[in-house]
């Protein structure tokens, strides 16, 4: 039952024009622009789909308004897909569509689906950094990115009211593994075929439910800044960032998304194999972000000009 990562995230949106502009500015490539569906992709082949809120093709979501309506996981081959169909086939909500995708609903009420992965991991030349005693970039300036082009859809985050039950569903029935946890309030999960620190983060906080954010890896810290500054220049609002997570080690910059929740630029997250030892953290603001600008570039510009 080898699930390898995120294939597609499907949104229900109320304004295609705004959604198209957002994802274009974010750096994804428009590959379909039809009256009923807009599709963007990353260079590795993961996709963002958008349909109108009232489209009957959309699965239900726990919250109203623009939000994620389905997460499609990629599996390594048809045998893995057959295993998932057999495992989930006992659930009333499970069905197989004409294309062979397995559709189901997790215990938190989020629609999920499974298909043979169409994602091809991108091999890009590594960025070289100068560190004390290890000068790797000599007589050359570091790259400045005028904007970002994310390559990898890395993780999706949902708030749930039944954290333990939902985690158990992904672990026991779909073979996900726990990478790290916030005691009692959040669990980072990765499927068996993924080395990403997490492809799914489930959190339980107050009465919150539903989609929180979708993250994409960029090439280096310079591209985090380039993408964030470009999004800001285009009028999109920072949710939080730039900053750095102590759990996962990633640098980040989140932007509020008119399609629902936020979208995150992410760089240098931990990569884990079977030797990774899961850790427990006490939830706190410091555990979430080692440092971060709460209001993004506006505050940064204020610092530049000497304003408060
Ligand atoms: Fe994230």
PDB file of C-alpha atoms and ligand atoms in Angstrom:
ATOM      1  CA  UNK A   1       0.000   0.000   0.000  1.00  0.00           C
ATOM      2  CA  UNK A   2       2.729   2.410  -0.983  1.00  0.00           C
ATOM      3  CA  UNK A   3       1.381   5.975  -1.072  1.00  0.00           C
ATOM      4  CA  UNK A   4       4.130   8.259  -2.367  1.00  0.00           C
ATOM      5  CA  UNK A   5       2.777  11.777  -1.892  1.00  0.00           C
ATOM      6  CA  UNK A   6       0.316  14.443  -2.948  1.00  0.00           C
ATOM      7  CA  UNK A   7      -0.932  14.278  -6.529  1.00  0.00           C
ATOM      8  CA  UNK A   8      -3.757  16.810  -6.679  1.00  0.00           C
ATOM      9  CA  UNK A   9      -5.612  19.183  -4.389  1.00  0.00           C
ATOM     10  CA  UNK A  10      -9.121  20.192  -5.503  1.00  0.00           C
ATOM     11  CA  UNK A  11     -10.598  23.542  -4.426  1.00  0.00           C
ATOM     12  CA  UNK A  12     -14.130  24.895  -4.629  1.00  0.00           C
ATOM     13  CA  UNK A  13     -13.839  28.632  -5.370  1.00  0.00           C
ATOM     14  CA  UNK A  14     -16.217  31.519  -5.953  1.00  0.00           C
ATOM     15  CA  UNK A  15     -14.184  33.546  -8.452  1.00  0.00           C
ATOM     16  CA  UNK A  16     -12.105  31.899 -11.175  1.00  0.00           C
ATOM     17  CA  UNK A  17     -10.501  35.209 -12.199  1.00  0.00           C
ATOM     18  CA  UNK A  18      -9.108  35.872  -8.722  1.00  0.00           C
ATOM     19  CA  UNK A  19      -8.083  32.229  -8.268  1.00  0.00           C
ATOM     20  CA  UNK A  20      -6.307  32.197 -11.636  1.00  0.00           C
ATOM     21  CA  UNK A  21      -4.444  35.386 -10.779  1.00  0.00           C
ATOM     22  CA  UNK A  22      -3.428  34.069  -7.333  1.00  0.00           C
ATOM     23  CA  UNK A  23      -1.940  30.773  -8.503  1.00  0.00           C
ATOM     24  CA  UNK A  24      -0.244  32.426 -11.487  1.00  0.00           C
ATOM     25  CA  UNK A  25       1.423  34.943  -9.171  1.00  0.00           C
ATOM     26  CA  UNK A  26       2.277  32.133  -6.742  1.00  0.00           C
ATOM     27  CA  UNK A  27       4.258  30.515  -9.554  1.00  0.00           C
ATOM     28  CA  UNK A  28       2.226  27.542 -10.737  1.00  0.00           C
ATOM     29  CA  UNK A  29       1.658  26.848 -14.436  1.00  0.00           C
ATOM     30  CA  UNK A  30      -1.832  27.117 -15.924  1.00  0.00           C
ATOM     31  CA  UNK A  31      -2.522  23.929 -17.900  1.00  0.00           C
ATOM     32  CA  UNK A  32      -6.338  23.989 -18.298  1.00  0.00           C
ATOM     33  CA  UNK A  33      -8.665  26.982 -18.417  1.00  0.00           C
ATOM     34  CA  UNK A  34     -12.197  25.735 -19.105  1.00  0.00           C
ATOM     35  CA  UNK A  35     -15.540  27.309 -18.076  1.00  0.00           C
ATOM     36  CA  UNK A  36     -16.072  24.686 -15.369  1.00  0.00           C
ATOM     37  CA  UNK A  37     -12.526  23.881 -14.285  1.00  0.00           C
ATOM     38  CA  UNK A  38      -9.134  25.579 -13.998  1.00  0.00           C
ATOM     39  CA  UNK A  39      -6.004  23.481 -13.460  1.00  0.00           C
ATOM     40  CA  UNK A  40      -2.502  24.522 -12.468  1.00  0.00           C
ATOM     41  CA  UNK A  41       0.530  22.278 -12.105  1.00  0.00           C
ATOM     42  CA  UNK A  42       4.047  22.235 -10.718  1.00  0.00           C
ATOM     43  CA  UNK A  43       7.055  21.175 -12.808  1.00  0.00           C
ATOM     44  CA  UNK A  44       6.986  17.754 -11.142  1.00  0.00           C
ATOM     45  CA  UNK A  45       3.372  17.190 -12.192  1.00  0.00           C
ATOM     46  CA  UNK A  46       1.376  17.727  -8.998  1.00  0.00           C
ATOM     47  CA  UNK A  47      -1.778  19.737  -9.634  1.00  0.00           C
ATOM     48  CA  UNK A  48      -4.205  22.255  -8.170  1.00  0.00           C
ATOM     49  CA  UNK A  49      -7.747  21.952  -9.544  1.00  0.00           C
ATOM     50  CA  UNK A  50     -10.472  24.546  -9.145  1.00  0.00           C
ATOM     51  CA  UNK A  51     -14.211  24.231  -9.680  1.00  0.00           C
ATOM     52  CA  UNK A  52     -17.068  26.592  -8.874  1.00  0.00           C
ATOM     53  CA  UNK A  53     -18.413  26.282  -5.312  1.00  0.00           C
ATOM     54  CA  UNK A  54     -21.768  24.933  -6.483  1.00  0.00           C
ATOM     55  CA  UNK A  55     -20.299  22.392  -8.919  1.00  0.00           C
ATOM     56  CA  UNK A  56     -21.948  19.028  -8.169  1.00  0.00           C
ATOM     57  CA  UNK A  57     -18.661  17.330  -9.109  1.00  0.00           C
ATOM     58  CA  UNK A  58     -17.176  18.634  -5.850  1.00  0.00           C
ATOM     59  CA  UNK A  59     -17.165  16.501  -2.724  1.00  0.00           C
ATOM     60  CA  UNK A  60     -18.657  18.006   0.454  1.00  0.00           C
ATOM     61  CA  UNK A  61     -16.369  19.812   2.907  1.00  0.00           C
ATOM     62  CA  UNK A  62     -16.774  20.397   6.661  1.00  0.00           C
ATOM     63  CA  UNK A  63     -16.933  24.189   6.112  1.00  0.00           C
ATOM     64  CA  UNK A  64     -18.800  26.457   3.675  1.00  0.00           C
ATOM     65  CA  UNK A  65     -17.198  28.868   1.213  1.00  0.00           C
ATOM     66  CA  UNK A  66     -13.969  28.611  -0.781  1.00  0.00           C
ATOM     67  CA  UNK A  67     -11.872  25.735   0.540  1.00  0.00           C
ATOM     68  CA  UNK A  68     -10.229  22.430  -0.336  1.00  0.00           C
ATOM     69  CA  UNK A  69     -12.800  19.858  -1.366  1.00  0.00           C
ATOM     70  CA  UNK A  70     -10.598  16.827  -2.018  1.00  0.00           C
ATOM     71  CA  UNK A  71      -7.003  15.647  -1.606  1.00  0.00           C
ATOM     72  CA  UNK A  72      -5.800  13.105  -4.169  1.00  0.00           C
ATOM     73  CA  UNK A  73      -2.858  10.975  -3.037  1.00  0.00           C
ATOM     74  CA  UNK A  74      -0.502   9.364  -5.515  1.00  0.00           C
ATOM     75  CA  UNK A  75       0.380   5.674  -5.125  1.00  0.00           C
ATOM     76  CA  UNK A  76       3.305   3.843  -6.662  1.00  0.00           C
ATOM     77  CA  UNK A  77       1.462   1.411  -8.931  1.00  0.00           C
ATOM     78  CA  UNK A  78      -1.825  -0.340  -9.703  1.00  0.00           C
ATOM     79  CA  UNK A  79      -1.153  -3.071  -7.132  1.00  0.00           C
ATOM     80  CA  UNK A  80      -0.920  -0.421  -4.412  1.00  0.00           C
ATOM     81  CA  UNK A  81      -4.151   1.130  -5.647  1.00  0.00           C
ATOM     82  CA  UNK A  82      -5.849  -2.265  -5.537  1.00  0.00           C
ATOM     83  CA  UNK A  83      -4.666  -2.714  -1.946  1.00  0.00           C
ATOM     84  CA  UNK A  84      -6.201   0.620  -0.964  1.00  0.00           C
ATOM     85  CA  UNK A  85      -9.461  -0.245  -2.724  1.00  0.00           C
ATOM     86  CA  UNK A  86      -9.583  -3.498  -0.778  1.00  0.00           C
ATOM     87  CA  UNK A  87      -8.772  -1.823   2.545  1.00  0.00           C
ATOM     88  CA  UNK A  88     -11.254   1.044   2.156  1.00  0.00           C
ATOM     89  CA  UNK A  89     -13.845  -0.968   0.243  1.00  0.00           C
ATOM     90  CA  UNK A  90     -15.582  -1.919   3.489  1.00  0.00           C
ATOM     91  CA  UNK A  91     -16.422   1.777   4.139  1.00  0.00           C
ATOM     92  CA  UNK A  92     -19.820   3.018   2.962  1.00  0.00           C
ATOM     93  CA  UNK A  93     -18.353   6.182   1.422  1.00  0.00           C
ATOM     94  CA  UNK A  94     -15.791   4.398  -0.763  1.00  0.00           C
ATOM     95  CA  UNK A  95     -16.298   4.212  -4.531  1.00  0.00           C
ATOM     96  CA  UNK A  96     -14.163   3.752  -7.625  1.00  0.00           C
ATOM     97  CA  UNK A  97     -14.698   6.184 -10.514  1.00  0.00           C
ATOM     98  CA  UNK A  98     -14.477   5.551 -14.256  1.00  0.00           C
ATOM     99  CA  UNK A  99     -10.773   6.460 -14.296  1.00  0.00           C
ATOM    100  CA  UNK A 100     -10.028   3.885 -11.598  1.00  0.00           C
ATOM    101  CA  UNK A 101      -9.487   6.393  -8.779  1.00  0.00           C
ATOM    102  CA  UNK A 102     -10.480   5.233  -5.319  1.00  0.00           C
ATOM    103  CA  UNK A 103     -12.617   7.840  -3.501  1.00  0.00           C
ATOM    104  CA  UNK A 104     -13.208   7.820   0.247  1.00  0.00           C
ATOM    105  CA  UNK A 105     -13.818  10.103   3.228  1.00  0.00           C
ATOM    106  CA  UNK A 106     -11.550  10.312   6.254  1.00  0.00           C
ATOM    107  CA  UNK A 107     -12.969  10.317   9.823  1.00  0.00           C
ATOM    108  CA  UNK A 108     -12.821  14.125   9.938  1.00  0.00           C
ATOM    109  CA  UNK A 109     -15.116  14.373   6.909  1.00  0.00           C
ATOM    110  CA  UNK A 110     -12.484  15.314   4.319  1.00  0.00           C
ATOM    111  CA  UNK A 111     -12.811  13.787   0.872  1.00  0.00           C
ATOM    112  CA  UNK A 112      -9.717  11.882  -0.218  1.00  0.00           C
ATOM    113  CA  UNK A 113      -8.886   9.899  -3.324  1.00  0.00           C
ATOM    114  CA  UNK A 114      -6.071   7.708  -4.607  1.00  0.00           C
ATOM    115  CA  UNK A 115      -4.610   7.210  -8.078  1.00  0.00           C
ATOM    116  CA  UNK A 116      -1.371   5.964  -9.571  1.00  0.00           C
ATOM    117  CA  UNK A 117       1.083   8.825  -9.090  1.00  0.00           C
ATOM    118  CA  UNK A 118       1.793  11.072 -12.052  1.00  0.00           C
ATOM    119  CA  UNK A 119       4.441  13.017 -10.150  1.00  0.00           C
ATOM    120  CA  UNK A 120       8.059  12.853 -11.332  1.00  0.00           C
ATOM    121  CA  UNK A 121      10.420  14.331  -8.732  1.00  0.00           C
ATOM    122  CA  UNK A 122      12.454  17.125 -10.256  1.00  0.00           C
ATOM    123  CA  UNK A 123      16.243  16.949 -10.181  1.00  0.00           C
ATOM    124  CA  UNK A 124      17.550  20.487  -9.869  1.00  0.00           C
ATOM    125  CA  UNK A 125      21.139  21.611  -9.311  1.00  0.00           C
ATOM    126  CA  UNK A 126      21.653  22.353  -5.616  1.00  0.00           C
ATOM    127  CA  UNK A 127      22.201  25.881  -4.421  1.00  0.00           C
ATOM    128  CA  UNK A 128      25.688  26.279  -2.994  1.00  0.00           C
ATOM    129  CA  UNK A 129      26.219  28.342   0.118  1.00  0.00           C
ATOM    130  CA  UNK A 130      29.297  29.817   1.720  1.00  0.00           C
ATOM    131  CA  UNK A 131      29.634  28.692   5.325  1.00  0.00           C
ATOM    132  CA  UNK A 132      32.559  29.359   7.689  1.00  0.00           C
ATOM    133  CA  UNK A 133      35.437  27.169   6.578  1.00  0.00           C
ATOM    134  CA  UNK A 134      33.531  25.919   3.546  1.00  0.00           C
ATOM    135  CA  UNK A 135      33.505  28.496   0.760  1.00  0.00           C
ATOM    136  CA  UNK A 136      31.503  26.845  -2.017  1.00  0.00           C
ATOM    137  CA  UNK A 137      30.437  29.862  -4.072  1.00  0.00           C
ATOM    138  CA  UNK A 138      33.553  31.780  -5.023  1.00  0.00           C
ATOM    139  CA  UNK A 139      33.636  34.861  -7.222  1.00  0.00           C
ATOM    140  CA  UNK A 140      29.915  34.557  -7.849  1.00  0.00           C
ATOM    141  CA  UNK A 141      26.905  36.326  -6.381  1.00  0.00           C
ATOM    142  CA  UNK A 142      24.005  34.280  -5.022  1.00  0.00           C
ATOM    143  CA  UNK A 143      20.891  34.146  -7.164  1.00  0.00           C
ATOM    144  CA  UNK A 144      18.155  36.724  -6.770  1.00  0.00           C
ATOM    145  CA  UNK A 145      14.720  35.414  -7.750  1.00  0.00           C
ATOM    146  CA  UNK A 146      12.307  38.041  -9.103  1.00  0.00           C
ATOM    147  CA  UNK A 147       9.520  35.570  -8.228  1.00  0.00           C
ATOM    148  CA  UNK A 148       9.086  31.929  -7.189  1.00  0.00           C
ATOM    149  CA  UNK A 149       8.279  28.835  -9.224  1.00  0.00           C
ATOM    150  CA  UNK A 150       7.557  26.068  -6.676  1.00  0.00           C
ATOM    151  CA  UNK A 151       8.555  22.601  -7.812  1.00  0.00           C
ATOM    152  CA  UNK A 152       7.083  20.234  -5.222  1.00  0.00           C
ATOM    153  CA  UNK A 153       3.667  20.107  -3.519  1.00  0.00           C
ATOM    154  CA  UNK A 154       4.862  19.154  -0.061  1.00  0.00           C
ATOM    155  CA  UNK A 155       2.029  19.129   2.460  1.00  0.00           C
ATOM    156  CA  UNK A 156      -1.593  19.824   3.261  1.00  0.00           C
ATOM    157  CA  UNK A 157      -2.964  20.791   6.682  1.00  0.00           C
ATOM    158  CA  UNK A 158      -6.406  20.289   8.206  1.00  0.00           C
ATOM    159  CA  UNK A 159      -7.942  21.169  11.565  1.00  0.00           C
ATOM    160  CA  UNK A 160      -9.981  18.298  12.975  1.00  0.00           C
ATOM    161  CA  UNK A 161     -12.068  17.639  16.090  1.00  0.00           C
ATOM    162  CA  UNK A 162     -11.192  13.936  16.320  1.00  0.00           C
ATOM    163  CA  UNK A 163      -7.403  14.010  16.068  1.00  0.00           C
ATOM    164  CA  UNK A 164      -6.589  10.564  17.438  1.00  0.00           C
ATOM    165  CA  UNK A 165      -9.272   8.822  15.385  1.00  0.00           C
ATOM    166  CA  UNK A 166      -8.169  10.571  12.199  1.00  0.00           C
ATOM    167  CA  UNK A 167      -4.481   9.873  12.813  1.00  0.00           C
ATOM    168  CA  UNK A 168      -5.286   6.218  13.475  1.00  0.00           C
ATOM    169  CA  UNK A 169      -7.153   6.030  10.145  1.00  0.00           C
ATOM    170  CA  UNK A 170      -4.131   7.303   8.193  1.00  0.00           C
ATOM    171  CA  UNK A 171      -1.652   5.181  10.179  1.00  0.00           C
ATOM    172  CA  UNK A 172      -3.444   1.875  10.474  1.00  0.00           C
ATOM    173  CA  UNK A 173      -5.441   1.783   7.257  1.00  0.00           C
ATOM    174  CA  UNK A 174      -3.249   3.737   4.835  1.00  0.00           C
ATOM    175  CA  UNK A 175       0.263   3.101   6.148  1.00  0.00           C
ATOM    176  CA  UNK A 176       1.171   6.671   7.081  1.00  0.00           C
ATOM    177  CA  UNK A 177       3.864   7.184   9.722  1.00  0.00           C
ATOM    178  CA  UNK A 178       4.075   9.806  12.443  1.00  0.00           C
ATOM    179  CA  UNK A 179       7.162  12.000  12.025  1.00  0.00           C
ATOM    180  CA  UNK A 180       6.620  14.377  14.959  1.00  0.00           C
ATOM    181  CA  UNK A 181       3.782  15.557  17.214  1.00  0.00           C
ATOM    182  CA  UNK A 182       2.615  18.486  19.296  1.00  0.00           C
ATOM    183  CA  UNK A 183       1.373  16.762  22.424  1.00  0.00           C
ATOM    184  CA  UNK A 184      -2.402  16.543  22.250  1.00  0.00           C
ATOM    185  CA  UNK A 185      -2.817  19.046  19.461  1.00  0.00           C
ATOM    186  CA  UNK A 186      -1.043  18.167  16.226  1.00  0.00           C
ATOM    187  CA  UNK A 187       0.466  15.247  14.329  1.00  0.00           C
ATOM    188  CA  UNK A 188       2.839  15.365  11.339  1.00  0.00           C
ATOM    189  CA  UNK A 189       2.372  12.381   9.021  1.00  0.00           C
ATOM    190  CA  UNK A 190       4.065  11.037   5.917  1.00  0.00           C
ATOM    191  CA  UNK A 191       2.987   8.090   3.801  1.00  0.00           C
ATOM    192  CA  UNK A 192       5.282   5.073   3.524  1.00  0.00           C
ATOM    193  CA  UNK A 193       6.574   6.036   0.084  1.00  0.00           C
ATOM    194  CA  UNK A 194       7.529   9.613   0.984  1.00  0.00           C
ATOM    195  CA  UNK A 195      10.675  10.997   2.585  1.00  0.00           C
ATOM    196  CA  UNK A 196       9.176  14.443   3.225  1.00  0.00           C
ATOM    197  CA  UNK A 197       9.005  15.373   6.919  1.00  0.00           C
ATOM    198  CA  UNK A 198       5.241  15.564   6.477  1.00  0.00           C
ATOM    199  CA  UNK A 199       2.761  15.489   3.656  1.00  0.00           C
ATOM    200  CA  UNK A 200      -0.187  15.752   6.035  1.00  0.00           C
ATOM    201  CA  UNK A 201      -0.437  17.740   9.253  1.00  0.00           C
ATOM    202  CA  UNK A 202      -3.534  17.309  11.393  1.00  0.00           C
ATOM    203  CA  UNK A 203      -4.165  19.752  14.198  1.00  0.00           C
ATOM    204  CA  UNK A 204      -6.809  20.039  16.880  1.00  0.00           C
ATOM    205  CA  UNK A 205      -7.186  23.535  18.223  1.00  0.00           C
ATOM    206  CA  UNK A 206     -10.357  24.930  19.810  1.00  0.00           C
ATOM    207  CA  UNK A 207     -13.381  24.350  17.637  1.00  0.00           C
ATOM    208  CA  UNK A 208     -11.507  24.813  14.332  1.00  0.00           C
ATOM    209  CA  UNK A 209     -12.328  22.415  11.490  1.00  0.00           C
ATOM    210  CA  UNK A 210     -11.404  22.187   7.834  1.00  0.00           C
ATOM    211  CA  UNK A 211      -8.575  23.075   5.516  1.00  0.00           C
ATOM    212  CA  UNK A 212      -5.750  25.260   6.826  1.00  0.00           C
ATOM    213  CA  UNK A 213      -2.991  25.495   4.187  1.00  0.00           C
ATOM    214  CA  UNK A 214      -1.201  23.865   1.264  1.00  0.00           C
ATOM    215  CA  UNK A 215       2.607  24.054   1.014  1.00  0.00           C
ATOM    216  CA  UNK A 216       5.050  23.953  -1.876  1.00  0.00           C
ATOM    217  CA  UNK A 217       8.825  23.526  -1.786  1.00  0.00           C
ATOM    218  CA  UNK A 218      10.987  26.082  -3.553  1.00  0.00           C
ATOM    219  CA  UNK A 219      14.663  25.745  -4.468  1.00  0.00           C
ATOM    220  CA  UNK A 220      16.321  27.715  -1.690  1.00  0.00           C
ATOM    221  CA  UNK A 221      15.919  30.456   0.885  1.00  0.00           C
ATOM    222  CA  UNK A 222      16.517  33.081  -1.790  1.00  0.00           C
ATOM    223  CA  UNK A 223      13.440  31.838  -3.678  1.00  0.00           C
ATOM    224  CA  UNK A 224      11.337  32.007  -0.491  1.00  0.00           C
ATOM    225  CA  UNK A 225      12.172  35.704  -0.309  1.00  0.00           C
ATOM    226  CA  UNK A 226      11.785  36.262  -4.051  1.00  0.00           C
ATOM    227  CA  UNK A 227       8.376  34.610  -4.083  1.00  0.00           C
ATOM    228  CA  UNK A 228       7.185  36.379  -0.955  1.00  0.00           C
ATOM    229  CA  UNK A 229       8.251  39.794  -2.129  1.00  0.00           C
ATOM    230  CA  UNK A 230       6.657  39.238  -5.545  1.00  0.00           C
ATOM    231  CA  UNK A 231       3.347  38.044  -4.032  1.00  0.00           C
ATOM    232  CA  UNK A 232       3.343  41.126  -1.801  1.00  0.00           C
ATOM    233  CA  UNK A 233       4.047  43.423  -4.747  1.00  0.00           C
ATOM    234  CA  UNK A 234       1.012  41.892  -6.482  1.00  0.00           C
ATOM    235  CA  UNK A 235      -1.227  42.789  -3.551  1.00  0.00           C
ATOM    236  CA  UNK A 236      -1.571  39.394  -1.854  1.00  0.00           C
ATOM    237  CA  UNK A 237      -1.574  39.425   1.943  1.00  0.00           C
ATOM    238  CA  UNK A 238       0.874  37.587   4.129  1.00  0.00           C
ATOM    239  CA  UNK A 239      -0.670  35.114   6.558  1.00  0.00           C
ATOM    240  CA  UNK A 240       2.624  34.725   8.425  1.00  0.00           C
ATOM    241  CA  UNK A 241       6.223  34.993   7.378  1.00  0.00           C
ATOM    242  CA  UNK A 242       8.899  34.986   6.408  1.00  0.00           C
ATOM    243  CA  UNK A 243       9.981  32.738   9.229  1.00  0.00           C
ATOM    244  CA  UNK A 244      11.334  29.350  10.218  1.00  0.00           C
ATOM    245  CA  UNK A 245       9.690  26.335  11.817  1.00  0.00           C
ATOM    246  CA  UNK A 246      11.757  24.535  14.470  1.00  0.00           C
ATOM    247  CA  UNK A 247       9.671  21.401  13.795  1.00  0.00           C
ATOM    248  CA  UNK A 248      10.554  20.300  10.227  1.00  0.00           C
ATOM    249  CA  UNK A 249      13.357  22.919  10.065  1.00  0.00           C
ATOM    250  CA  UNK A 250      11.659  24.641   7.129  1.00  0.00           C
ATOM    251  CA  UNK A 251      11.896  28.290   6.207  1.00  0.00           C
ATOM    252  CA  UNK A 252       8.435  29.548   5.235  1.00  0.00           C
ATOM    253  CA  UNK A 253       6.257  32.358   3.976  1.00  0.00           C
ATOM    254  CA  UNK A 254       2.457  31.874   3.975  1.00  0.00           C
ATOM    255  CA  UNK A 255      -0.006  33.924   1.916  1.00  0.00           C
ATOM    256  CA  UNK A 256      -3.758  34.160   2.457  1.00  0.00           C
ATOM    257  CA  UNK A 257      -5.480  32.377  -0.408  1.00  0.00           C
ATOM    258  CA  UNK A 258      -8.815  33.507  -1.907  1.00  0.00           C
ATOM    259  CA  UNK A 259      -9.392  29.830  -2.767  1.00  0.00           C
ATOM    260  CA  UNK A 260      -9.410  29.048   0.971  1.00  0.00           C
ATOM    261  CA  UNK A 261      -6.867  28.930   3.799  1.00  0.00           C
ATOM    262  CA  UNK A 262      -3.297  29.828   2.901  1.00  0.00           C
ATOM    263  CA  UNK A 263      -0.570  28.740   0.501  1.00  0.00           C
ATOM    264  CA  UNK A 264       2.975  28.365   1.795  1.00  0.00           C
ATOM    265  CA  UNK A 265       6.421  28.652   0.261  1.00  0.00           C
ATOM    266  CA  UNK A 266       8.633  26.150   2.050  1.00  0.00           C
ATOM    267  CA  UNK A 267      12.362  25.404   1.882  1.00  0.00           C
ATOM    268  CA  UNK A 268      14.810  23.004   3.559  1.00  0.00           C
ATOM    269  CA  UNK A 269      12.316  20.807   5.386  1.00  0.00           C
ATOM    270  CA  UNK A 270      13.723  17.661   7.000  1.00  0.00           C
ATOM    271  CA  UNK A 271      13.949  14.511   4.889  1.00  0.00           C
ATOM    272  CA  UNK A 272      13.213  11.296   6.792  1.00  0.00           C
ATOM    273  CA  UNK A 273      13.723   7.590   6.256  1.00  0.00           C
ATOM    274  CA  UNK A 274      13.004   4.581   8.460  1.00  0.00           C
ATOM    275  CA  UNK A 275      15.704   5.636  10.927  1.00  0.00           C
ATOM    276  CA  UNK A 276      13.916   8.886  11.850  1.00  0.00           C
ATOM    277  CA  UNK A 277      12.852   8.906  15.504  1.00  0.00           C
ATOM    278  CA  UNK A 278       9.531  10.652  16.092  1.00  0.00           C
ATOM    279  CA  UNK A 279       9.628  13.528  18.580  1.00  0.00           C
ATOM    280  CA  UNK A 280       7.050  15.138  20.854  1.00  0.00           C
ATOM    281  CA  UNK A 281       6.838  18.905  21.305  1.00  0.00           C
ATOM    282  CA  UNK A 282       4.853  20.988  23.749  1.00  0.00           C
ATOM    283  CA  UNK A 283       2.606  23.267  21.685  1.00  0.00           C
ATOM    284  CA  UNK A 284       3.603  26.930  21.867  1.00  0.00           C
ATOM    285  CA  UNK A 285       4.169  29.913  19.625  1.00  0.00           C
ATOM    286  CA  UNK A 286       7.917  29.253  19.829  1.00  0.00           C
ATOM    287  CA  UNK A 287       7.468  25.621  18.779  1.00  0.00           C
ATOM    288  CA  UNK A 288       5.481  26.751  15.747  1.00  0.00           C
ATOM    289  CA  UNK A 289       7.922  29.422  14.601  1.00  0.00           C
ATOM    290  CA  UNK A 290      11.448  29.925  15.818  1.00  0.00           C
ATOM    291  CA  UNK A 291      11.030  33.394  14.393  1.00  0.00           C
ATOM    292  CA  UNK A 292       8.596  34.999  11.976  1.00  0.00           C
ATOM    293  CA  UNK A 293       7.236  38.318  10.895  1.00  0.00           C
ATOM    294  CA  UNK A 294       3.556  38.197  11.840  1.00  0.00           C
ATOM    295  CA  UNK A 295       2.561  40.617   9.112  1.00  0.00           C
ATOM    296  CA  UNK A 296       5.189  39.936   6.504  1.00  0.00           C
ATOM    297  CA  UNK A 297       6.714  42.497   4.298  1.00  0.00           C
ATOM    298  CA  UNK A 298       4.815  45.510   5.615  1.00  0.00           C
ATOM    299  CA  UNK A 299       6.812  45.329   8.816  1.00  0.00           C
ATOM    300  CA  UNK A 300       9.985  44.622   6.892  1.00  0.00           C
ATOM    301  CA  UNK A 301       9.504  47.763   4.822  1.00  0.00           C
ATOM    302  CA  UNK A 302       8.870  49.732   8.005  1.00  0.00           C
ATOM    303  CA  UNK A 303      12.199  48.546   9.374  1.00  0.00           C
ATOM    304  CA  UNK A 304      13.907  49.560   6.137  1.00  0.00           C
ATOM    305  CA  UNK A 305      12.579  53.091   6.297  1.00  0.00           C
ATOM    306  CA  UNK A 306      13.052  53.454  10.021  1.00  0.00           C
ATOM    307  CA  UNK A 307       9.331  53.658  10.813  1.00  0.00           C
ATOM    308  CA  UNK A 308       7.831  51.932  13.858  1.00  0.00           C
TER     309      UNK A 308
HETATM  310 FE1  LIG B   1       3.126  24.193   6.428  1.00  0.00          FE
END
